XYZ file of C-alpha atoms in Angstrom:
594
model
C -43.043 72.089 -75.585
C -44.687 75.210 -74.131
C -44.362 73.716 -70.658
C -40.706 72.734 -71.171
C -37.745 74.955 -70.376
C -34.546 74.001 -72.218
C -31.433 73.971 -70.030
C -28.004 73.193 -71.487
C -25.953 71.635 -68.700
C -22.135 71.468 -68.746
C -22.112 73.362 -72.040
C -18.350 73.941 -71.961
C -17.228 70.416 -71.041
C -13.783 69.781 -72.587
C -14.163 67.761 -75.787
C -17.939 68.212 -76.004
C -20.018 69.486 -78.926
C -19.722 73.286 -79.167
C -22.714 74.891 -77.474
C -23.330 76.967 -80.626
C -24.253 73.725 -82.415
C -26.785 72.858 -79.703
C -28.172 76.380 -79.878
C -28.613 76.157 -83.661
C -30.416 72.814 -83.333
C -33.023 74.181 -80.935
C -33.364 77.347 -83.009
C -34.390 75.143 -85.934
C -37.191 73.821 -83.684
C -38.266 77.350 -82.871
C -36.963 77.172 -79.303
C -34.236 79.027 -77.463
C -32.040 77.611 -74.751
C -33.087 79.414 -71.598
C -29.975 78.858 -69.474
C -26.464 77.534 -70.005
C -24.998 75.780 -66.950
C -21.190 75.550 -67.101
C -19.125 72.428 -66.558
C -17.839 72.278 -62.966
C -16.055 69.218 -61.575
C -16.660 70.467 -58.016
C -20.422 69.881 -58.383
C -19.985 66.104 -58.533
C -17.384 66.167 -55.755
C -19.739 68.153 -53.519
C -22.588 65.754 -54.241
C -20.424 62.746 -53.398
C -19.595 64.355 -50.057
C -23.343 64.744 -49.419
C -23.021 68.503 -49.243
C -25.263 71.225 -50.662
C -23.534 72.906 -53.598
C -25.170 76.303 -53.136
C -23.911 76.490 -49.546
C -20.512 74.947 -50.151
C -19.727 77.009 -53.261
C -22.271 79.863 -53.295
C -20.296 81.915 -55.818
C -19.542 79.198 -58.339
C -20.645 79.802 -61.922
C -22.787 76.646 -61.814
C -24.764 77.919 -58.803
C -25.235 81.301 -60.478
C -26.661 79.535 -63.512
C -28.943 77.449 -61.296
C -30.220 80.590 -59.603
C -31.034 82.006 -63.038
C -33.108 78.901 -63.756
C -35.038 79.338 -60.541
C -35.437 83.055 -61.122
C -37.746 82.146 -63.987
C -40.025 80.145 -61.685
C -39.530 82.076 -58.453
C -43.263 82.700 -58.111
C -43.879 78.983 -57.646
C -43.918 77.569 -54.160
C -41.269 75.060 -53.210
C -42.516 71.514 -52.806
C -42.867 70.437 -49.180
C -40.034 68.353 -47.828
C -41.649 64.941 -47.442
C -38.718 62.698 -48.271
C -35.688 61.422 -46.365
C -32.681 63.578 -47.220
C -28.995 63.125 -46.481
C -28.689 66.726 -45.259
C -29.838 68.235 -42.005
C -32.981 70.337 -41.663
C -30.842 73.419 -41.049
C -28.829 72.854 -44.217
C -31.991 72.260 -46.252
C -33.613 75.420 -44.893
C -30.524 77.510 -45.616
C -30.160 76.097 -49.143
C -33.825 76.664 -49.954
C -33.632 80.183 -48.558
C -30.589 80.944 -50.694
C -31.691 79.300 -53.882
C -35.268 80.662 -54.010
C -34.382 84.261 -53.178
C -35.166 86.737 -55.986
C -32.332 87.454 -58.416
C -31.680 91.091 -59.238
C -28.656 92.316 -61.161
C -27.240 95.835 -61.137
C -29.775 97.017 -63.696
C -32.642 95.659 -61.579
C -33.596 93.165 -64.295
C -33.309 89.437 -64.771
C -31.327 89.058 -67.989
C -31.104 85.919 -70.084
C -28.658 83.254 -68.958
C -26.518 83.426 -72.064
C -26.299 87.212 -71.856
C -25.501 87.149 -68.151
C -22.797 84.506 -68.453
C -21.227 86.291 -71.407
C -21.017 89.597 -69.559
C -18.969 87.905 -66.802
C -20.150 90.238 -64.062
C -17.646 88.878 -61.581
C -14.720 89.870 -63.750
C -16.011 93.409 -63.823
C -16.485 93.292 -60.068
C -20.132 94.406 -60.325
C -22.041 91.311 -59.254
C -23.925 91.695 -56.002
C -22.229 89.853 -53.167
C -23.769 86.611 -52.082
C -25.402 86.386 -48.694
C -22.294 84.634 -47.380
C -19.823 87.316 -48.471
C -22.201 90.139 -47.602
C -22.467 88.853 -44.043
C -18.723 88.309 -43.914
C -18.007 91.922 -44.839
C -20.535 93.195 -42.325
C -19.114 91.156 -39.449
C -15.544 91.977 -40.507
C -16.253 95.661 -39.917
C -17.802 94.929 -36.521
C -14.803 92.818 -35.502
C -12.348 95.557 -36.502
C -14.384 98.077 -34.495
C -14.328 95.791 -31.437
C -10.565 95.263 -31.781
C -10.033 99.015 -31.817
C -12.114 99.443 -28.656
C -10.162 96.676 -26.887
C -6.826 98.044 -28.201
C -5.904 94.708 -29.785
C -3.342 95.316 -32.527
C -3.417 92.765 -35.341
C 0.150 92.827 -36.627
C 2.312 90.348 -38.478
C 3.619 89.035 -35.181
C 0.335 88.857 -33.310
C -1.399 87.040 -36.158
C 0.601 83.960 -35.271
C -0.395 84.224 -31.623
C -2.853 81.561 -30.530
C -4.133 83.913 -27.854
C -4.943 86.645 -30.383
C -6.676 84.195 -32.698
C -8.668 82.795 -29.802
C -9.836 86.270 -28.782
C -10.788 87.259 -32.326
C -12.658 83.957 -32.727
C -14.615 84.727 -29.564
C -15.531 88.166 -30.920
C -16.719 86.646 -34.204
C -18.790 84.020 -32.387
C -20.369 86.662 -30.162
C -21.357 88.803 -33.158
C -22.787 85.777 -34.975
C -24.950 84.960 -31.946
C -26.503 88.416 -32.158
C -27.444 88.146 -35.844
C -31.242 87.922 -36.245
C -32.731 85.044 -38.238
C -29.334 83.513 -38.948
C -29.761 79.797 -39.580
C -26.303 78.270 -39.813
C -25.553 74.638 -39.178
C -22.597 73.829 -36.954
C -20.392 73.069 -39.964
C -21.420 76.283 -41.684
C -20.700 78.350 -38.577
C -17.259 76.742 -38.214
C -16.440 77.336 -41.870
C -17.699 80.921 -41.765
C -15.655 81.741 -38.650
C -12.539 80.108 -40.098
C -12.799 82.076 -43.359
C -13.367 85.331 -41.492
C -10.399 84.693 -39.184
C -8.226 84.014 -42.225
C -9.306 87.362 -43.660
C -8.665 89.313 -40.461
C -5.452 87.614 -39.341
C -4.062 86.017 -42.487
C -4.164 85.978 -46.267
C -7.864 85.389 -46.803
C -8.727 82.511 -49.163
C -5.018 81.752 -49.615
C -4.687 80.574 -46.003
C -6.306 77.224 -46.803
C -3.787 76.688 -49.600
C -0.883 77.842 -47.431
C -1.777 75.185 -44.859
C -1.536 72.425 -47.473
C 2.080 71.162 -47.579
C 1.484 69.582 -51.000
C 0.965 73.015 -52.611
C 4.307 74.275 -53.926
C 3.122 77.388 -55.754
C 0.081 79.675 -55.593
C -0.757 81.926 -58.545
C -3.500 84.552 -58.354
C -4.195 85.505 -61.978
C -7.321 87.490 -61.061
C -9.431 87.872 -57.942
C -11.586 84.927 -59.032
C -8.866 82.760 -60.608
C -6.430 81.145 -58.177
C -4.157 78.403 -59.547
C -1.877 76.098 -57.582
C 0.972 73.758 -58.406
C 0.908 70.290 -56.871
C 3.398 67.593 -57.841
C 4.480 69.742 -60.760
C 0.950 70.110 -62.187
C -1.066 73.350 -62.397
C -4.700 73.292 -61.248
C -7.444 75.927 -61.023
C -8.890 75.980 -57.490
C -12.397 76.799 -56.282
C -11.118 79.528 -53.964
C -11.704 83.179 -54.846
C -11.248 86.672 -53.488
C -14.297 88.930 -53.266
C -12.830 91.585 -55.533
C -9.591 93.252 -56.614
C -9.459 95.394 -53.480
C -9.197 92.319 -51.274
C -6.262 91.034 -53.339
C -4.451 94.373 -52.953
C -5.064 94.361 -49.193
C -3.525 90.885 -48.898
C -0.495 92.019 -50.922
C -0.025 95.046 -48.663
C -0.303 92.826 -45.590
C 2.550 90.694 -46.957
C 4.944 93.502 -47.893
C 4.315 95.986 -45.053
C 6.278 94.083 -42.329
C 9.299 94.003 -44.673
C 9.362 97.779 -45.038
C 8.237 97.587 -48.653
C 5.246 99.118 -50.344
C 3.099 98.670 -53.397
C 0.979 101.373 -55.033
C 0.616 103.119 -58.382
C 4.091 104.647 -58.108
C 5.653 101.267 -57.167
C 3.310 98.743 -58.836
C 5.482 95.642 -58.467
C 7.330 94.145 -55.525
C 9.269 91.058 -54.440
C 8.883 89.918 -50.851
C 8.844 86.857 -48.629
C 6.573 85.371 -46.009
C 7.591 84.329 -42.512
C 7.935 80.709 -43.618
C 10.428 81.715 -46.324
C 7.986 81.566 -49.240
C 8.901 83.884 -52.111
C 6.271 86.412 -53.169
C 5.941 88.494 -56.318
C 3.073 90.943 -56.694
C 2.107 93.331 -59.462
C -0.863 95.696 -59.619
C -2.373 98.289 -61.969
C -1.381 100.042 -64.129
C 1.105 97.278 -65.005
C -1.326 94.407 -64.352
C -4.065 95.029 -66.899
C -6.453 92.289 -65.745
C -6.171 93.163 -62.053
C -3.662 92.570 -59.244
C -1.572 89.434 -59.673
C 0.147 87.516 -56.893
C 2.590 84.605 -57.087
C 3.759 82.713 -53.996
C 6.489 80.123 -54.395
C 6.626 77.915 -51.340
C 9.484 75.858 -49.982
C 9.443 72.723 -47.909
C 9.616 73.370 -44.171
C 12.248 70.659 -44.039
C 15.100 71.286 -46.512
C 15.436 68.536 -49.108
C 18.341 66.148 -48.694
C 19.928 63.585 -51.028
C 17.443 60.859 -50.082
C 14.555 63.122 -51.088
C 16.092 63.728 -54.506
C 16.663 59.993 -55.032
C 13.015 59.363 -54.122
C 11.815 62.047 -56.534
C 14.043 60.645 -59.295
C 15.764 64.020 -59.644
C 19.311 62.666 -59.604
C 21.177 59.388 -59.253
C 23.257 58.567 -56.147
C 26.435 58.530 -58.281
C 25.794 62.040 -59.609
C 25.011 63.413 -56.155
C 28.107 61.768 -54.676
C 30.229 63.460 -57.339
C 28.653 66.886 -56.655
C 29.219 66.395 -52.923
C 32.929 65.767 -53.476
C 33.167 68.813 -55.764
C 31.673 71.025 -53.059
C 34.003 69.613 -50.426
C 37.159 70.245 -52.509
C 35.939 73.812 -53.155
C 35.026 73.741 -56.831
C 32.999 76.690 -58.122
C 29.578 75.469 -59.243
C 26.748 77.159 -61.146
C 23.249 75.648 -61.018
C 21.364 76.381 -64.266
C 17.727 75.893 -65.120
C 14.536 77.478 -66.331
C 11.814 78.997 -64.182
C 10.369 76.534 -61.683
C 13.005 73.840 -62.169
C 14.085 73.903 -58.506
C 17.413 75.736 -58.795
C 17.246 77.484 -55.416
C 16.084 74.352 -53.605
C 18.898 72.322 -55.153
C 21.430 75.052 -54.331
C 20.245 74.929 -50.728
C 20.690 71.147 -50.709
C 24.258 71.066 -52.049
C 25.222 73.960 -49.747
C 24.742 71.461 -46.949
C 28.007 69.786 -48.002
C 30.027 72.845 -46.934
C 31.968 72.165 -43.726
C 30.658 73.635 -40.468
C 33.930 75.453 -39.750
C 33.721 77.588 -42.908
C 32.273 81.117 -42.924
C 29.448 81.266 -45.478
C 27.821 84.462 -46.713
C 24.670 84.218 -48.817
C 23.463 87.103 -50.988
C 19.894 87.150 -52.292
C 17.312 89.487 -53.713
C 14.723 87.879 -51.438
C 16.131 85.655 -48.683
C 15.180 82.035 -49.421
C 18.235 79.918 -48.629
C 18.164 78.176 -45.267
C 21.588 76.805 -44.532
C 22.152 74.628 -41.489
C 25.775 75.579 -40.762
C 26.437 77.682 -37.634
C 28.825 80.140 -39.345
C 26.335 81.556 -41.845
C 25.492 85.193 -42.623
C 22.472 85.998 -44.814
C 22.324 89.282 -46.766
C 19.319 90.620 -48.666
C 19.097 93.439 -51.194
C 16.896 96.473 -50.609
C 14.718 98.409 -53.072
C 14.731 102.224 -53.186
C 12.533 104.214 -50.817
C 9.701 106.580 -51.743
C 12.225 109.187 -52.873
C 14.020 106.687 -55.080
C 17.039 106.523 -52.777
C 18.605 103.992 -50.451
C 18.633 101.023 -52.830
C 21.188 98.296 -52.115
C 21.656 95.932 -55.058
C 22.943 92.376 -55.265
C 26.073 93.792 -56.887
C 26.648 96.090 -53.895
C 26.295 93.170 -51.501
C 28.657 90.917 -53.471
C 31.300 93.648 -53.361
C 30.716 94.078 -49.638
C 31.075 90.317 -49.092
C 34.742 90.540 -50.014
C 35.305 92.707 -46.914
C 33.595 90.230 -44.587
C 36.265 87.492 -44.722
C 34.076 84.825 -46.362
C 35.267 81.290 -46.974
C 32.357 80.747 -49.339
C 30.063 83.151 -51.174
C 26.663 81.822 -52.232
C 24.609 84.104 -54.503
C 20.973 83.033 -54.722
C 20.695 84.107 -58.351
C 22.892 86.090 -60.734
C 20.750 88.322 -62.943
C 22.962 91.236 -63.923
C 26.232 92.999 -63.279
C 26.868 91.090 -60.049
C 28.003 88.177 -62.259
C 31.298 89.971 -62.959
C 31.926 90.590 -59.251
C 31.082 86.951 -58.558
C 33.641 85.768 -61.129
C 36.270 88.067 -59.649
C 35.573 86.644 -56.190
C 35.914 83.089 -57.527
C 39.244 84.022 -59.108
C 40.662 85.779 -56.042
C 40.753 83.235 -53.255
C 37.058 82.510 -52.706
C 36.947 79.065 -54.282
C 33.950 76.876 -53.655
C 31.423 79.615 -54.371
C 27.956 78.706 -55.621
C 25.227 80.512 -57.558
C 22.299 79.971 -59.938
C 21.362 81.479 -63.298
C 18.418 81.106 -65.669
C 19.387 79.028 -68.703
C 18.065 75.976 -70.528
C 21.417 74.279 -71.261
C 24.979 74.592 -69.940
C 26.046 76.282 -73.184
C 23.195 78.793 -72.833
C 24.326 79.367 -69.260
C 27.791 80.403 -70.422
C 26.286 82.788 -72.982
C 24.064 84.351 -70.334
C 27.043 84.725 -68.014
C 28.900 86.613 -70.741
C 25.915 88.881 -71.360
C 25.502 89.637 -67.648
C 29.176 90.581 -67.323
C 28.693 93.086 -70.138
C 25.839 94.747 -68.223
C 28.250 96.215 -65.685
C 29.218 99.075 -67.980
C 32.875 98.041 -67.774
C 34.238 97.919 -71.324
C 35.917 94.514 -71.280
C 36.701 92.580 -74.477
C 34.773 89.358 -74.938
C 37.943 87.248 -74.828
C 38.784 88.685 -71.381
C 35.316 87.839 -70.053
C 35.576 84.310 -71.454
C 38.989 83.905 -69.858
C 37.516 84.915 -66.496
C 34.614 82.481 -66.892
C 36.782 79.542 -67.967
C 39.193 80.047 -65.069
C 36.512 80.710 -62.435
C 33.692 78.263 -63.215
C 34.491 74.585 -62.716
C 31.081 72.942 -62.984
C 27.585 73.581 -64.320
C 24.687 71.498 -62.999
C 21.661 71.741 -65.297
C 18.117 71.214 -63.991
C 15.103 70.695 -66.263
C 11.385 70.283 -65.749
C 9.574 67.588 -67.736
C 6.033 67.147 -69.047
C 4.920 65.096 -66.024
C 6.007 67.865 -63.650
C 9.161 66.077 -62.506
C 12.478 67.904 -62.162
C 15.742 66.212 -63.047
C 19.444 66.978 -63.260
C 19.970 66.614 -67.008
C 23.631 67.668 -67.313
C 26.685 67.788 -65.100
C 29.242 69.615 -67.211
C 32.870 70.566 -66.561
C 34.446 73.800 -67.857
C 38.144 73.548 -68.696
C 39.879 76.432 -70.410
C 39.585 77.952 -73.879
C 40.393 76.907 -77.401
C 40.227 79.249 -80.388
C 38.420 81.811 -78.235
C 35.680 79.361 -77.169
C 35.164 78.022 -73.649
C 35.715 74.273 -73.600
C 33.240 72.054 -71.775
C 32.724 68.325 -71.289
C 29.549 66.564 -70.186
C 30.410 64.155 -67.375
C 26.879 62.911 -66.623
C 23.644 63.076 -68.615
C 20.000 62.237 -68.128
C 18.497 60.809 -71.320
C 14.725 60.615 -71.705
C 13.674 57.426 -73.472
C 9.900 57.783 -73.465
C 6.726 58.193 -71.436
C 4.816 55.334 -69.776
C 1.056 54.715 -69.878
C 0.558 57.028 -66.885
C 2.362 59.922 -68.555
C 5.433 59.524 -66.351
C 8.722 60.355 -68.028
C 11.105 57.406 -68.469
C 14.866 57.702 -68.862
C 18.309 56.902 -67.501
C 21.074 58.712 -65.631
C 24.484 57.726 -66.937
C 28.095 58.896 -67.142
C 29.608 59.730 -70.517
C 32.866 57.883 -69.873
C 34.885 61.107 -69.434
C 36.979 61.789 -66.344
C 37.040 65.369 -65.010
C 40.363 67.126 -65.631
C 40.641 67.756 -61.880
C 40.139 64.077 -60.954
C 43.486 63.895 -59.126
C 42.394 66.774 -56.859
C 39.949 64.496 -55.048
C 42.647 62.213 -53.653
C 45.067 65.095 -53.082
C 42.518 66.888 -50.869
C 41.428 63.838 -48.920
C 38.155 63.250 -50.794
C 38.848 60.198 -52.989
C 36.323 59.302 -55.698
C 35.908 55.886 -57.299
C 36.824 56.159 -60.979
C 34.130 53.607 -61.801
C 31.308 56.129 -61.340
C 32.560 57.840 -64.533
C 33.082 54.625 -66.506
C 30.517 52.008 -65.431
C 27.507 51.867 -67.782
C 28.891 54.869 -69.642
C 26.973 56.220 -72.627
C 29.347 57.551 -75.298
C 28.494 60.807 -77.074
C 28.677 61.311 -80.830
C 30.428 64.208 -82.580
C 27.345 66.387 -81.955
C 27.411 65.680 -78.235
C 24.315 63.458 -78.382
C 24.136 60.109 -76.502
C 24.501 56.897 -78.479
C 20.954 55.511 -78.802
C 21.932 51.829 -78.766
C 23.963 52.323 -75.594
C 20.993 54.061 -73.963
C 18.657 51.187 -74.883
C 21.078 48.575 -73.542
C 21.506 50.464 -70.277
C 17.763 50.888 -69.834
C 17.141 47.176 -70.450
C 19.876 46.235 -67.983
C 18.396 48.514 -65.316
C 14.899 47.110 -65.851
C 16.171 43.532 -65.576
C 18.110 44.352 -62.423
C 15.024 45.979 -60.941
C 12.825 42.962 -61.748
C 15.339 40.633 -60.060
C 15.309 42.616 -56.826
C 13.723 40.682 -53.947
C 11.402 42.838 -51.812
C 12.627 43.204 -48.235
C 11.018 41.020 -45.599
C 8.459 42.752 -43.368
C 9.783 43.845 -39.969
C 9.354 41.381 -37.162
C 6.513 42.026 -34.743
C 7.653 43.532 -31.435
C 8.084 41.068 -28.624
C 5.176 40.884 -26.189
C 6.067 41.380 -22.529
């Protein structure tokens, strides 16, 4: 046992025996575990790609643990390479050079693996930079110096210029050529240059994620913890910033072109990227664990009805009804929690507004991208350094009334602007649209009441409820489910008051019936059998609606407003049988040969 070093690999694998138990077992044998190597799914993925982990992910916790192992035997000579490897000689040389280099921490000592991992040097920002990042910082400074000499200004506009990127790439390549004893393979050189260009011209490690259309949200919780959302699921990525300062620099690069700032006096900011992505950033002293950045991305191509049918977000009957409501100028509120897709859905149904109508959108951060030609987009403005010059959503909604709008679309009502929005809906601006945060239609009405009270205008509750009941025609509720899918769960009509309470009727519901073996949510969209009180308006305004969409396969509601379970089961069975009877379409005929 004296010639054996005990290494605990993948000590924190989910569902495994706690590493304390393993430690106690070896302690009973009079041995200590020398190093704990963490669980890392990227190690296997890298191996399967026939790549060298220490080069591909030099800052991963697994590689750091491996270097601690080798630090204990660094005086030994590496075995000669006398076997056939799947990596090139250059890659092998670079990996050996990296992995056998002496390990020194800030105190100049080689501490135990358990102690080193527990101290989490990276989180404190005190770990020495790897060779890769050290070289990157060095060359970054040289590139900036060269750009200054050549009077090349790297601005938000020029960063998108292919010519600027080409010139900066040439400068980087030239500097790399002059580095002594630099043994990079072709792939390593390409990767290094790409990462450095992303730092100089873009958003650093986030650029790779921004280029992936499948990534819908990027969340930087700390400089070394970057999460993404893909298909509704959150995942921790392998990408990292060097330190907190680099995160702050990226945030400043985002907000500076918009005339906004972020510092200790203004430690949080909302902004947007050129592609329309919404950005929220918060730094110290408000962000205790370091600067935090959230980027919510939107599809380059706005979603249409066919996309929502494909995603299973809504049924064709429900969408057809919403389309008719928009066309006959009904006031609609889209409700939902955070991340349910309210803004995207609002953008989609705004497409049903006629091209000859003047539309004015009001947003805190401009996100809506309407396709109509007669569209004006307004965006609020935060106060300047002196605390002056702020223009709120409420100010813009009031100003809208002087701009002769046919439709007013407010990206999100959060405060006192709700009262001005209701007044606009009640004074000749029918067909207005907005969103609010709420988990059910009834919660949405309560939130609307509360927001109206935030204006400082002392209105009785019954007056506010009267305004809401007369202004709001429809609430469309969006919800996010356990499998990451988003669905329209309620389409609810508002129709007057009774005994001081706003009356509402669910016209369509989505009822979840279970979860399949793959974790995918199962359920049915169905009408409740109730006709909207304004049903006759459709025919009167030239937008007839088939009454059957409200009655066919209807699911009655009980006295508590809950769907009848037997009716839901029958409808689900009928839909499954109809689906199984469908004959797959014949393949397209081969093109004629000429």
